[in-house]
PDB file of C-alpha atoms in Angstrom:
ATOM      1  CA  UNK A  19     107.094 141.023  67.861  1.00 46.00           C
ATOM      2  CA  UNK A  20     106.386 137.243  66.732  1.00 46.00           C
ATOM      3  CA  UNK A  21     103.403 136.760  64.729  1.00 50.00           C
ATOM      4  CA  UNK A  22     101.341 133.814  65.269  1.00 48.00           C
ATOM      5  CA  UNK A  23     100.518 131.743  62.268  1.00 51.00           C
ATOM      6  CA  UNK A  24      97.604 132.837  60.373  1.00 50.00           C
ATOM      7  CA  UNK A  25      94.260 131.590  61.695  1.00 50.00           C
ATOM      8  CA  UNK A  26      95.661 130.038  64.757  1.00 48.00           C
ATOM      9  CA  UNK A  27      95.572 131.066  68.375  1.00 47.00           C
ATOM     10  CA  UNK A  28      97.645 130.610  71.256  1.00 47.00           C
ATOM     11  CA  UNK A  29      94.989 127.699  72.376  1.00 45.00           C
ATOM     12  CA  UNK A  30      95.914 125.953  69.185  1.00 47.00           C
ATOM     13  CA  UNK A  31      99.673 126.033  69.686  1.00 45.00           C
ATOM     14  CA  UNK A  32      99.418 124.664  73.113  1.00 48.00           C
ATOM     15  CA  UNK A  33      96.807 122.361  71.792  1.00 54.00           C
ATOM     16  CA  UNK A  34      98.575 119.588  70.573  1.00 58.00           C
ATOM     17  CA  UNK A  35      99.866 118.361  74.024  1.00 54.00           C
ATOM     18  CA  UNK A  36      96.308 118.858  75.425  1.00 63.00           C
ATOM     19  CA  UNK A  37      94.787 117.107  72.746  1.00 76.00           C
ATOM     20  CA  UNK A  38      97.480 113.962  72.906  1.00 72.00           C
ATOM     21  CA  UNK A  39      96.625 113.514  76.566  1.00 65.00           C
ATOM     22  CA  UNK A  40      93.085 113.488  76.112  1.00 71.00           C
ATOM     23  CA  UNK A  41      93.410 111.171  72.841  1.00 72.00           C
ATOM     24  CA  UNK A  42      95.249 108.793  74.604  1.00 73.00           C
ATOM     25  CA  UNK A  43      93.000 108.871  77.786  1.00 72.00           C
ATOM     26  CA  UNK A  44      89.923 108.699  75.477  1.00 71.00           C
ATOM     27  CA  UNK A  45      91.333 105.720  73.125  1.00 75.00           C
ATOM     28  CA  UNK A  46      90.039 102.267  73.894  1.00 77.00           C
ATOM     29  CA  UNK A  47      93.095 100.885  72.284  1.00 85.00           C
ATOM     30  CA  UNK A  48      95.545 103.011  74.466  1.00 82.00           C
ATOM     31  CA  UNK A  49      93.527 102.163  77.458  1.00 82.00           C
ATOM     32  CA  UNK A  50      93.860  98.590  76.879  1.00 85.00           C
ATOM     33  CA  UNK A  51      97.995  98.573  75.796  1.00 89.00           C
ATOM     34  CA  UNK A  52      98.375 100.439  79.292  1.00 89.00           C
ATOM     35  CA  UNK A  53      96.400  98.153  81.556  1.00 89.00           C
ATOM     36  CA  UNK A  54      97.487  95.283  79.912  1.00 93.00           C
ATOM     37  CA  UNK A  55     101.291  96.726  80.190  1.00 94.00           C
ATOM     38  CA  UNK A  56     100.572  97.217  83.886  1.00 94.00           C
ATOM     39  CA  UNK A  57      99.360  93.638  83.994  1.00 95.00           C
ATOM     40  CA  UNK A  58     102.329  91.948  82.453  1.00 96.00           C
ATOM     41  CA  UNK A  59     104.830  94.051  84.427  1.00 96.00           C
ATOM     42  CA  UNK A  60     103.147  92.800  87.652  1.00 96.00           C
ATOM     43  CA  UNK A  61     103.256  89.270  86.585  1.00 97.00           C
ATOM     44  CA  UNK A  62     106.620  89.616  86.008  1.00 97.00           C
ATOM     45  CA  UNK A  63     107.773  91.232  89.361  1.00 97.00           C
ATOM     46  CA  UNK A  64     105.370  88.633  90.829  1.00 97.00           C
ATOM     47  CA  UNK A  65     107.015  85.408  89.193  1.00 97.00           C
ATOM     48  CA  UNK A  66     110.111  87.070  90.201  1.00 96.00           C
ATOM     49  CA  UNK A  67     109.109  87.044  93.979  1.00 96.00           C
ATOM     50  CA  UNK A  68     107.970  83.341  93.409  1.00 96.00           C
ATOM     51  CA  UNK A  69     111.342  82.398  92.041  1.00 96.00           C
ATOM     52  CA  UNK A  70     113.114  84.069  94.878  1.00 95.00           C
ATOM     53  CA  UNK A  71     111.172  82.279  97.305  1.00 94.00           C
ATOM     54  CA  UNK A  72     111.767  78.904  95.892  1.00 94.00           C
ATOM     55  CA  UNK A  73     115.251  79.300  95.610  1.00 92.00           C
ATOM     56  CA  UNK A  74     115.632  80.428  99.135  1.00 91.00           C
ATOM     57  CA  UNK A  75     113.259  77.471 100.692  1.00 88.00           C
ATOM     58  CA  UNK A  76     115.532  75.379  98.616  1.00 88.00           C
ATOM     59  CA  UNK A  77     118.726  76.547  99.826  1.00 85.00           C
ATOM     60  CA  UNK A  78     117.560  76.608 103.711  1.00 80.00           C
ATOM     61  CA  UNK A  79     114.101  74.319 104.026  1.00 78.00           C
ATOM     62  CA  UNK A  80     114.767  73.488 107.929  1.00 72.00           C
ATOM     63  CA  UNK A  81     114.284  76.986 109.313  1.00 76.00           C
ATOM     64  CA  UNK A  82     110.456  77.049 108.371  1.00 79.00           C
ATOM     65  CA  UNK A  83     108.806  80.472 107.212  1.00 85.00           C
ATOM     66  CA  UNK A  84     111.504  82.944 108.100  1.00 86.00           C
ATOM     67  CA  UNK A  85     110.842  86.778 107.710  1.00 87.00           C
ATOM     68  CA  UNK A  86     112.888  86.861 104.308  1.00 89.00           C
ATOM     69  CA  UNK A  87     110.475  83.917 103.325  1.00 92.00           C
ATOM     70  CA  UNK A  88     107.238  85.562 104.335  1.00 93.00           C
ATOM     71  CA  UNK A  89     108.305  88.878 102.580  1.00 94.00           C
ATOM     72  CA  UNK A  90     108.920  87.111  98.979  1.00 95.00           C
ATOM     73  CA  UNK A  91     105.630  85.294  99.441  1.00 95.00           C
ATOM     74  CA  UNK A  92     103.727  88.648 100.212  1.00 96.00           C
ATOM     75  CA  UNK A  93     105.410  90.141  97.436  1.00 96.00           C
ATOM     76  CA  UNK A  94     104.345  87.242  95.160  1.00 97.00           C
ATOM     77  CA  UNK A  95     100.517  87.570  96.254  1.00 96.00           C
ATOM     78  CA  UNK A  96     100.366  91.276  96.402  1.00 96.00           C
ATOM     79  CA  UNK A  97     101.855  91.649  92.343  1.00 96.00           C
ATOM     80  CA  UNK A  98      99.920  88.478  91.346  1.00 96.00           C
ATOM     81  CA  UNK A  99      96.470  90.145  92.754  1.00 95.00           C
ATOM     82  CA  UNK A 100      97.091  93.494  90.885  1.00 94.00           C
ATOM     83  CA  UNK A 101      98.014  91.728  87.677  1.00 95.00           C
ATOM     84  CA  UNK A 102      95.014  89.947  87.818  1.00 94.00           C
ATOM     85  CA  UNK A 103      93.119  93.352  88.689  1.00 92.00           C
ATOM     86  CA  UNK A 104      94.669  94.847  85.687  1.00 92.00           C
ATOM     87  CA  UNK A 105      93.968  91.933  83.503  1.00 92.00           C
ATOM     88  CA  UNK A 106      90.181  92.479  84.230  1.00 90.00           C
ATOM     89  CA  UNK A 107      90.644  96.244  84.251  1.00 86.00           C
ATOM     90  CA  UNK A 108      87.492  96.800  82.052  1.00 85.00           C
ATOM     91  CA  UNK A 109      85.041  94.810  84.244  1.00 86.00           C
ATOM     92  CA  UNK A 110      86.983  96.115  87.733  1.00 85.00           C
ATOM     93  CA  UNK A 111      86.259 100.063  86.313  1.00 82.00           C
ATOM     94  CA  UNK A 112      82.986  99.350  85.498  1.00 82.00           C
ATOM     95  CA  UNK A 113      81.225  97.856  88.016  1.00 82.00           C
ATOM     96  CA  UNK A 114      77.728  98.974  88.820  1.00 77.00           C
ATOM     97  CA  UNK A 115      78.694  99.605  92.625  1.00 80.00           C
ATOM     98  CA  UNK A 116      81.943 102.182  92.789  1.00 82.00           C
ATOM     99  CA  UNK A 117      82.658 100.670  96.151  1.00 86.00           C
ATOM    100  CA  UNK A 118      83.548  97.352  94.453  1.00 88.00           C
ATOM    101  CA  UNK A 119      86.125  99.050  92.459  1.00 87.00           C
ATOM    102  CA  UNK A 120      87.332 101.046  95.493  1.00 88.00           C
ATOM    103  CA  UNK A 121      87.688  97.774  97.141  1.00 90.00           C
ATOM    104  CA  UNK A 122      89.487  96.140  94.547  1.00 91.00           C
ATOM    105  CA  UNK A 123      91.968  98.712  94.084  1.00 89.00           C
ATOM    106  CA  UNK A 124      92.886  99.409  97.413  1.00 91.00           C
ATOM    107  CA  UNK A 125      93.297  96.278  99.031  1.00 93.00           C
ATOM    108  CA  UNK A 126      96.460  95.387  97.113  1.00 93.00           C
ATOM    109  CA  UNK A 127      97.180  98.845  98.241  1.00 93.00           C
ATOM    110  CA  UNK A 128      96.958  97.802 102.053  1.00 95.00           C
ATOM    111  CA  UNK A 129      98.639  94.355 101.293  1.00 95.00           C
ATOM    112  CA  UNK A 130     101.877  96.435  99.944  1.00 95.00           C
ATOM    113  CA  UNK A 131     101.827  98.257 103.025  1.00 95.00           C
ATOM    114  CA  UNK A 132     101.736  95.145 105.101  1.00 95.00           C
ATOM    115  CA  UNK A 133     104.389  93.542 102.654  1.00 95.00           C
ATOM    116  CA  UNK A 134     106.883  96.254 103.212  1.00 94.00           C
ATOM    117  CA  UNK A 135     106.346  97.282 106.640  1.00 94.00           C
ATOM    118  CA  UNK A 136     107.560  93.463 107.189  1.00 94.00           C
ATOM    119  CA  UNK A 137     110.951  94.901 106.551  1.00 93.00           C
ATOM    120  CA  UNK A 138     110.667  97.789 109.323  1.00 94.00           C
ATOM    121  CA  UNK A 139     109.472  95.066 111.598  1.00 93.00           C
ATOM    122  CA  UNK A 140     112.606  92.857 110.925  1.00 91.00           C
ATOM    123  CA  UNK A 141     114.805  96.216 110.663  1.00 91.00           C
ATOM    124  CA  UNK A 142     113.274  97.226 114.210  1.00 90.00           C
ATOM    125  CA  UNK A 143     113.804  93.478 115.719  1.00 88.00           C
ATOM    126  CA  UNK A 144     117.662  93.851 114.392  1.00 87.00           C
ATOM    127  CA  UNK A 145     118.066  97.608 115.689  1.00 86.00           C
ATOM    128  CA  UNK A 146     116.552  96.659 119.340  1.00 83.00           C
ATOM    129  CA  UNK A 147     118.367  93.378 119.687  1.00 82.00           C
ATOM    130  CA  UNK A 148     121.876  94.896 118.628  1.00 76.00           C
ATOM    131  CA  UNK A 149     121.248  98.201 121.130  1.00 69.00           C
ATOM    132  CA  UNK A 150     122.782  97.760 124.412  1.00 56.00           C
ATOM    133  CA  UNK A 151     119.511  98.612 126.336  1.00 50.00           C
ATOM    134  CA  UNK A 152     117.284  95.955 124.550  1.00 58.00           C
ATOM    135  CA  UNK A 153     114.658  98.499 125.099  1.00 60.00           C
ATOM    136  CA  UNK A 154     111.799  96.315 123.253  1.00 66.00           C
ATOM    137  CA  UNK A 155     111.200  92.688 123.415  1.00 72.00           C
ATOM    138  CA  UNK A 156     111.043  91.292 119.999  1.00 74.00           C
ATOM    139  CA  UNK A 157     107.380  89.800 120.565  1.00 79.00           C
ATOM    140  CA  UNK A 158     105.869  93.089 121.834  1.00 85.00           C
ATOM    141  CA  UNK A 159     107.541  94.768 118.097  1.00 88.00           C
ATOM    142  CA  UNK A 160     105.336  91.556 116.386  1.00 90.00           C
ATOM    143  CA  UNK A 161     102.244  92.323 118.072  1.00 92.00           C
ATOM    144  CA  UNK A 162     102.586  96.294 117.207  1.00 91.00           C
ATOM    145  CA  UNK A 163     103.062  95.100 113.626  1.00 93.00           C
ATOM    146  CA  UNK A 164      99.750  92.677 113.995  1.00 94.00           C
ATOM    147  CA  UNK A 165      97.731  95.262 115.968  1.00 95.00           C
ATOM    148  CA  UNK A 166      98.675  98.398 113.421  1.00 94.00           C
ATOM    149  CA  UNK A 167      98.008  96.078 110.377  1.00 95.00           C
ATOM    150  CA  UNK A 168      94.484  94.534 112.045  1.00 96.00           C
ATOM    151  CA  UNK A 169      93.489  98.082 113.080  1.00 96.00           C
ATOM    152  CA  UNK A 170      94.108  99.647 109.397  1.00 96.00           C
ATOM    153  CA  UNK A 171      92.246  96.538 107.530  1.00 96.00           C
ATOM    154  CA  UNK A 172      89.282  96.895 109.934  1.00 96.00           C
ATOM    155  CA  UNK A 173      88.946 100.581 109.841  1.00 96.00           C
ATOM    156  CA  UNK A 174      89.322 100.262 105.915  1.00 95.00           C
ATOM    157  CA  UNK A 175      86.666  97.554 105.912  1.00 95.00           C
ATOM    158  CA  UNK A 176      84.090  99.942 107.988  1.00 95.00           C
ATOM    159  CA  UNK A 177      84.455 102.546 105.010  1.00 94.00           C
ATOM    160  CA  UNK A 178      83.844  99.990 102.422  1.00 93.00           C
ATOM    161  CA  UNK A 179      80.778  98.606 104.463  1.00 93.00           C
ATOM    162  CA  UNK A 180      79.506 101.849 104.931  1.00 92.00           C
ATOM    163  CA  UNK A 181      79.878 102.866 100.924  1.00 90.00           C
ATOM    164  CA  UNK A 182      78.238  99.815 100.229  1.00 90.00           C
ATOM    165  CA  UNK A 183      75.200 100.706 102.277  1.00 89.00           C
ATOM    166  CA  UNK A 184      75.312 104.542 101.763  1.00 88.00           C
ATOM    167  CA  UNK A 185      77.312 105.805  98.395  1.00 82.00           C
ATOM    168  CA  UNK A 186      78.414 108.940 100.288  1.00 84.00           C
ATOM    169  CA  UNK A 187      81.010 111.117  98.910  1.00 86.00           C
ATOM    170  CA  UNK A 188      82.377 112.632 102.150  1.00 90.00           C
ATOM    171  CA  UNK A 189      83.010 109.035 103.371  1.00 90.00           C
ATOM    172  CA  UNK A 190      84.823 108.182 100.218  1.00 89.00           C
ATOM    173  CA  UNK A 191      86.886 111.620 100.702  1.00 91.00           C
ATOM    174  CA  UNK A 192      87.675 110.097 104.203  1.00 92.00           C
ATOM    175  CA  UNK A 193      88.735 106.856 102.835  1.00 91.00           C
ATOM    176  CA  UNK A 194      91.116 108.377 100.482  1.00 92.00           C
ATOM    177  CA  UNK A 195      92.479 110.624 103.334  1.00 93.00           C
ATOM    178  CA  UNK A 196      92.978 107.542 105.273  1.00 94.00           C
ATOM    179  CA  UNK A 197      94.978 105.856 102.699  1.00 94.00           C
ATOM    180  CA  UNK A 198      97.273 108.607 102.332  1.00 94.00           C
ATOM    181  CA  UNK A 199      97.483 108.415 106.503  1.00 95.00           C
ATOM    182  CA  UNK A 200      98.603 104.627 106.099  1.00 95.00           C
ATOM    183  CA  UNK A 201     101.056 105.788 103.335  1.00 95.00           C
ATOM    184  CA  UNK A 202     102.527 108.050 105.940  1.00 95.00           C
ATOM    185  CA  UNK A 203     102.663 105.775 108.813  1.00 94.00           C
ATOM    186  CA  UNK A 204     104.719 103.389 106.232  1.00 95.00           C
ATOM    187  CA  UNK A 205     107.195 106.281 105.240  1.00 96.00           C
ATOM    188  CA  UNK A 206     107.730 107.525 108.764  1.00 95.00           C
ATOM    189  CA  UNK A 207     108.473 103.660 109.852  1.00 94.00           C
ATOM    190  CA  UNK A 208     111.129 103.453 107.227  1.00 95.00           C
ATOM    191  CA  UNK A 209     112.499 106.761 108.164  1.00 94.00           C
ATOM    192  CA  UNK A 210     112.725 105.567 111.910  1.00 93.00           C
ATOM    193  CA  UNK A 211     113.849 102.324 111.705  1.00 92.00           C
ATOM    194  CA  UNK A 212     115.849 102.182 108.327  1.00 92.00           C
ATOM    195  CA  UNK A 213     117.489 105.477 109.631  1.00 91.00           C
ATOM    196  CA  UNK A 214     118.430 104.162 112.951  1.00 90.00           C
ATOM    197  CA  UNK A 215     119.797 100.796 111.595  1.00 89.00           C
ATOM    198  CA  UNK A 216     121.769 102.721 108.903  1.00 89.00           C
ATOM    199  CA  UNK A 217     123.429 105.049 111.560  1.00 88.00           C
ATOM    200  CA  UNK A 218     124.087 101.940 113.970  1.00 87.00           C
ATOM    201  CA  UNK A 219     125.822  99.988 111.192  1.00 83.00           C
ATOM    202  CA  UNK A 220     127.522 103.670 110.543  1.00 83.00           C
ATOM    203  CA  UNK A 221     129.382 103.632 114.166  1.00 80.00           C
ATOM    204  CA  UNK A 222     129.850  99.716 113.727  1.00 72.00           C
ATOM    205  CA  UNK A 223     133.725  99.678 114.818  1.00 64.00           C
ATOM    206  CA  UNK A 224     134.985  96.954 112.262  1.00 62.00           C
ATOM    207  CA  UNK A 225     135.345  97.777 108.676  1.00 65.00           C
ATOM    208  CA  UNK A 226     134.432  95.133 106.353  1.00 67.00           C
ATOM    209  CA  UNK A 227     133.205  94.495 102.930  1.00 69.00           C
ATOM    210  CA  UNK A 228     129.709  92.856 104.641  1.00 70.00           C
ATOM    211  CA  UNK A 229     129.097  96.042 106.791  1.00 73.00           C
ATOM    212  CA  UNK A 230     129.722  98.270 103.412  1.00 80.00           C
ATOM    213  CA  UNK A 231     126.983  95.921 101.830  1.00 84.00           C
ATOM    214  CA  UNK A 232     124.406  95.856 104.817  1.00 84.00           C
ATOM    215  CA  UNK A 233     124.986  99.683 104.574  1.00 88.00           C
ATOM    216  CA  UNK A 234     124.334 100.338 100.937  1.00 89.00           C
ATOM    217  CA  UNK A 235     121.410  97.657 101.282  1.00 90.00           C
ATOM    218  CA  UNK A 236     119.369  99.577 104.499  1.00 91.00           C
ATOM    219  CA  UNK A 237     120.188 102.951 102.666  1.00 92.00           C
ATOM    220  CA  UNK A 238     118.969 101.904  99.512  1.00 94.00           C
ATOM    221  CA  UNK A 239     115.594 100.193 100.505  1.00 95.00           C
ATOM    222  CA  UNK A 240     115.144 103.017 102.997  1.00 95.00           C
ATOM    223  CA  UNK A 241     115.297 105.500 100.583  1.00 95.00           C
ATOM    224  CA  UNK A 242     113.270 103.886  97.776  1.00 96.00           C
ATOM    225  CA  UNK A 243     110.351 102.876 100.198  1.00 95.00           C
ATOM    226  CA  UNK A 244     110.276 106.103 102.195  1.00 96.00           C
ATOM    227  CA  UNK A 245     109.993 108.021  98.760  1.00 95.00           C
ATOM    228  CA  UNK A 246     107.303 105.781  96.766  1.00 95.00           C
ATOM    229  CA  UNK A 247     105.246 106.055 100.180  1.00 96.00           C
ATOM    230  CA  UNK A 248     105.348 109.949 100.043  1.00 95.00           C
ATOM    231  CA  UNK A 249     104.570 109.544  96.661  1.00 94.00           C
ATOM    232  CA  UNK A 250     101.503 107.578  97.200  1.00 94.00           C
ATOM    233  CA  UNK A 251     100.337 109.614 100.060  1.00 94.00           C
ATOM    234  CA  UNK A 252     100.755 112.889  97.622  1.00 94.00           C
ATOM    235  CA  UNK A 253      98.535 111.389  94.697  1.00 92.00           C
ATOM    236  CA  UNK A 254      95.999 109.777  97.071  1.00 92.00           C
ATOM    237  CA  UNK A 255      95.403 113.441  98.530  1.00 92.00           C
ATOM    238  CA  UNK A 256      95.289 115.067  95.157  1.00 91.00           C
ATOM    239  CA  UNK A 257      92.906 112.893  93.802  1.00 88.00           C
ATOM    240  CA  UNK A 258      90.847 113.110  96.955  1.00 88.00           C
ATOM    241  CA  UNK A 259      90.599 116.918  96.043  1.00 89.00           C
ATOM    242  CA  UNK A 260      91.002 116.797  92.581  1.00 83.00           C
ATOM    243  CA  UNK A 261      88.701 114.412  90.306  1.00 78.00           C
ATOM    244  CA  UNK A 262      90.802 115.145  87.117  1.00 77.00           C
ATOM    245  CA  UNK A 263      93.627 113.153  89.228  1.00 76.00           C
ATOM    246  CA  UNK A 264      91.575 110.083  90.278  1.00 78.00           C
ATOM    247  CA  UNK A 265      92.681 106.777  89.710  1.00 76.00           C
ATOM    248  CA  UNK A 266      89.549 104.965  89.856  1.00 70.00           C
ATOM    249  CA  UNK A 267      88.489 105.304  86.284  1.00 68.00           C
ATOM    250  CA  UNK A 268      88.821 103.951  83.090  1.00 67.00           C
ATOM    251  CA  UNK A 269      89.865 106.926  81.150  1.00 69.00           C
ATOM    252  CA  UNK A 270      92.957 107.829  83.139  1.00 79.00           C
ATOM    253  CA  UNK A 271      95.282 105.212  81.870  1.00 81.00           C
ATOM    254  CA  UNK A 272      98.316 107.368  81.764  1.00 85.00           C
ATOM    255  CA  UNK A 273      98.095 108.602  85.360  1.00 86.00           C
ATOM    256  CA  UNK A 274      97.448 104.965  86.469  1.00 88.00           C
ATOM    257  CA  UNK A 275     100.449 103.964  84.339  1.00 90.00           C
ATOM    258  CA  UNK A 276     102.955 106.811  85.753  1.00 91.00           C
ATOM    259  CA  UNK A 277     101.300 106.443  89.507  1.00 92.00           C
ATOM    260  CA  UNK A 278     101.689 102.548  89.915  1.00 93.00           C
ATOM    261  CA  UNK A 279     105.100 102.417  88.144  1.00 94.00           C
ATOM    262  CA  UNK A 280     106.602 105.129  90.929  1.00 93.00           C
ATOM    263  CA  UNK A 281     104.725 103.552  93.665  1.00 94.00           C
ATOM    264  CA  UNK A 282     104.688  99.668  93.377  1.00 94.00           C
ATOM    265  CA  UNK A 283     106.207  98.239  90.343  1.00 95.00           C
ATOM    266  CA  UNK A 284     109.442 100.023  90.090  1.00 96.00           C
ATOM    267  CA  UNK A 285     110.034 100.076  94.102  1.00 95.00           C
ATOM    268  CA  UNK A 286     109.214  96.050  94.411  1.00 96.00           C
ATOM    269  CA  UNK A 287     111.560  95.496  91.752  1.00 96.00           C
ATOM    270  CA  UNK A 288     114.426  97.231  92.784  1.00 96.00           C
ATOM    271  CA  UNK A 289     113.955  96.082  96.660  1.00 95.00           C
ATOM    272  CA  UNK A 290     113.739  92.162  95.147  1.00 95.00           C
ATOM    273  CA  UNK A 291     116.981  93.051  93.360  1.00 95.00           C
ATOM    274  CA  UNK A 292     118.663  94.694  96.001  1.00 93.00           C
ATOM    275  CA  UNK A 293     117.515  91.948  98.551  1.00 91.00           C
ATOM    276  CA  UNK A 294     118.660  89.070  96.206  1.00 89.00           C
ATOM    277  CA  UNK A 295     121.275  87.297  98.197  1.00 86.00           C
ATOM    278  CA  UNK A 296     120.195  83.806  99.426  1.00 83.00           C
ATOM    279  CA  UNK A 297     120.552  83.418 103.031  1.00 78.00           C
ATOM    280  CA  UNK A 298     123.617  81.154 104.280  1.00 77.00           C
ATOM    281  CA  UNK A 299     123.103  77.820 104.746  1.00 72.00           C
ATOM    282  CA  UNK A 300     124.152  77.536 108.643  1.00 58.00           C
ATOM    283  CA  UNK A 301     122.142  79.984 110.817  1.00 52.00           C
ATOM    284  CA  UNK A 302     123.838  83.246 111.543  1.00 50.00           C
ATOM    285  CA  UNK A 303     123.141  86.085 113.463  1.00 48.00           C
ATOM    286  CA  UNK A 304     121.817  88.398 110.520  1.00 52.00           C
ATOM    287  CA  UNK A 305     118.968  85.642 109.728  1.00 50.00           C
ATOM    288  CA  UNK A 306     116.057  85.124 112.094  1.00 53.00           C
ATOM    289  CA  UNK A 307     113.677  82.639 111.457  1.00 51.00           C
ATOM    290  CA  UNK A 308     109.830  83.431 112.289  1.00 47.00           C
ATOM    291  CA  UNK A 309     108.638  81.377 115.458  1.00 38.00           C
TER     292      UNK A 309
END
């Protein structure tokens, strides 16, 4: 039978890991280091998106605001806003009114949803245009995208306004569940149209290098985005039921680091890398300008 060291207990043996977690979370130096690292990471991704936007515009300036340009612009804005938020993390997390902290942290998440569901819209347009039935006109798809996003922003704004007037924990809980539902909608969108487009490309009769690259592109982006939105949903629901998993407090820097790396920074960086190819100089069937 193994004996514990004299004067120690099982709690003492297990303590170092817990003590390390508590030490990091409670240390001002660690908090600053982690949140400033998040700020730098978001700023880097934002800069990459801006550089790619400039390169695309220089390549095809005559096409105006295409889906590809809008996607990179929105990536630049979303990641830039996140960089500013974490750069001023002390002020953001210590607002007198908690609803301000919630709004500043959740708004970039909504913008992230709008940015990446733009890819779903683009894939849906390609799928319905390529399908024999042409079951849904492109204009209706865009109206659906705008309507869904508008409804989500309106509902979330109503929740913030109510919390500003009346700080109600039940409404705050409902707000978190609503954000989780938004993430599920995005995940299902990628699964539906990413999966459909992937299967359609697999059935394409002509084998070519371009077809293989497009298959890899659609499959990879679908898997990355579906996974990141599912993780976001899980963590948000967990934080709604367990205050120890809350992301809106200053003394949970490690949880914030893991969460934002997995659900925003890495997905954004990977998708920007996968979609790094510049559009052809001439109009092609694969490049659709936004009218």
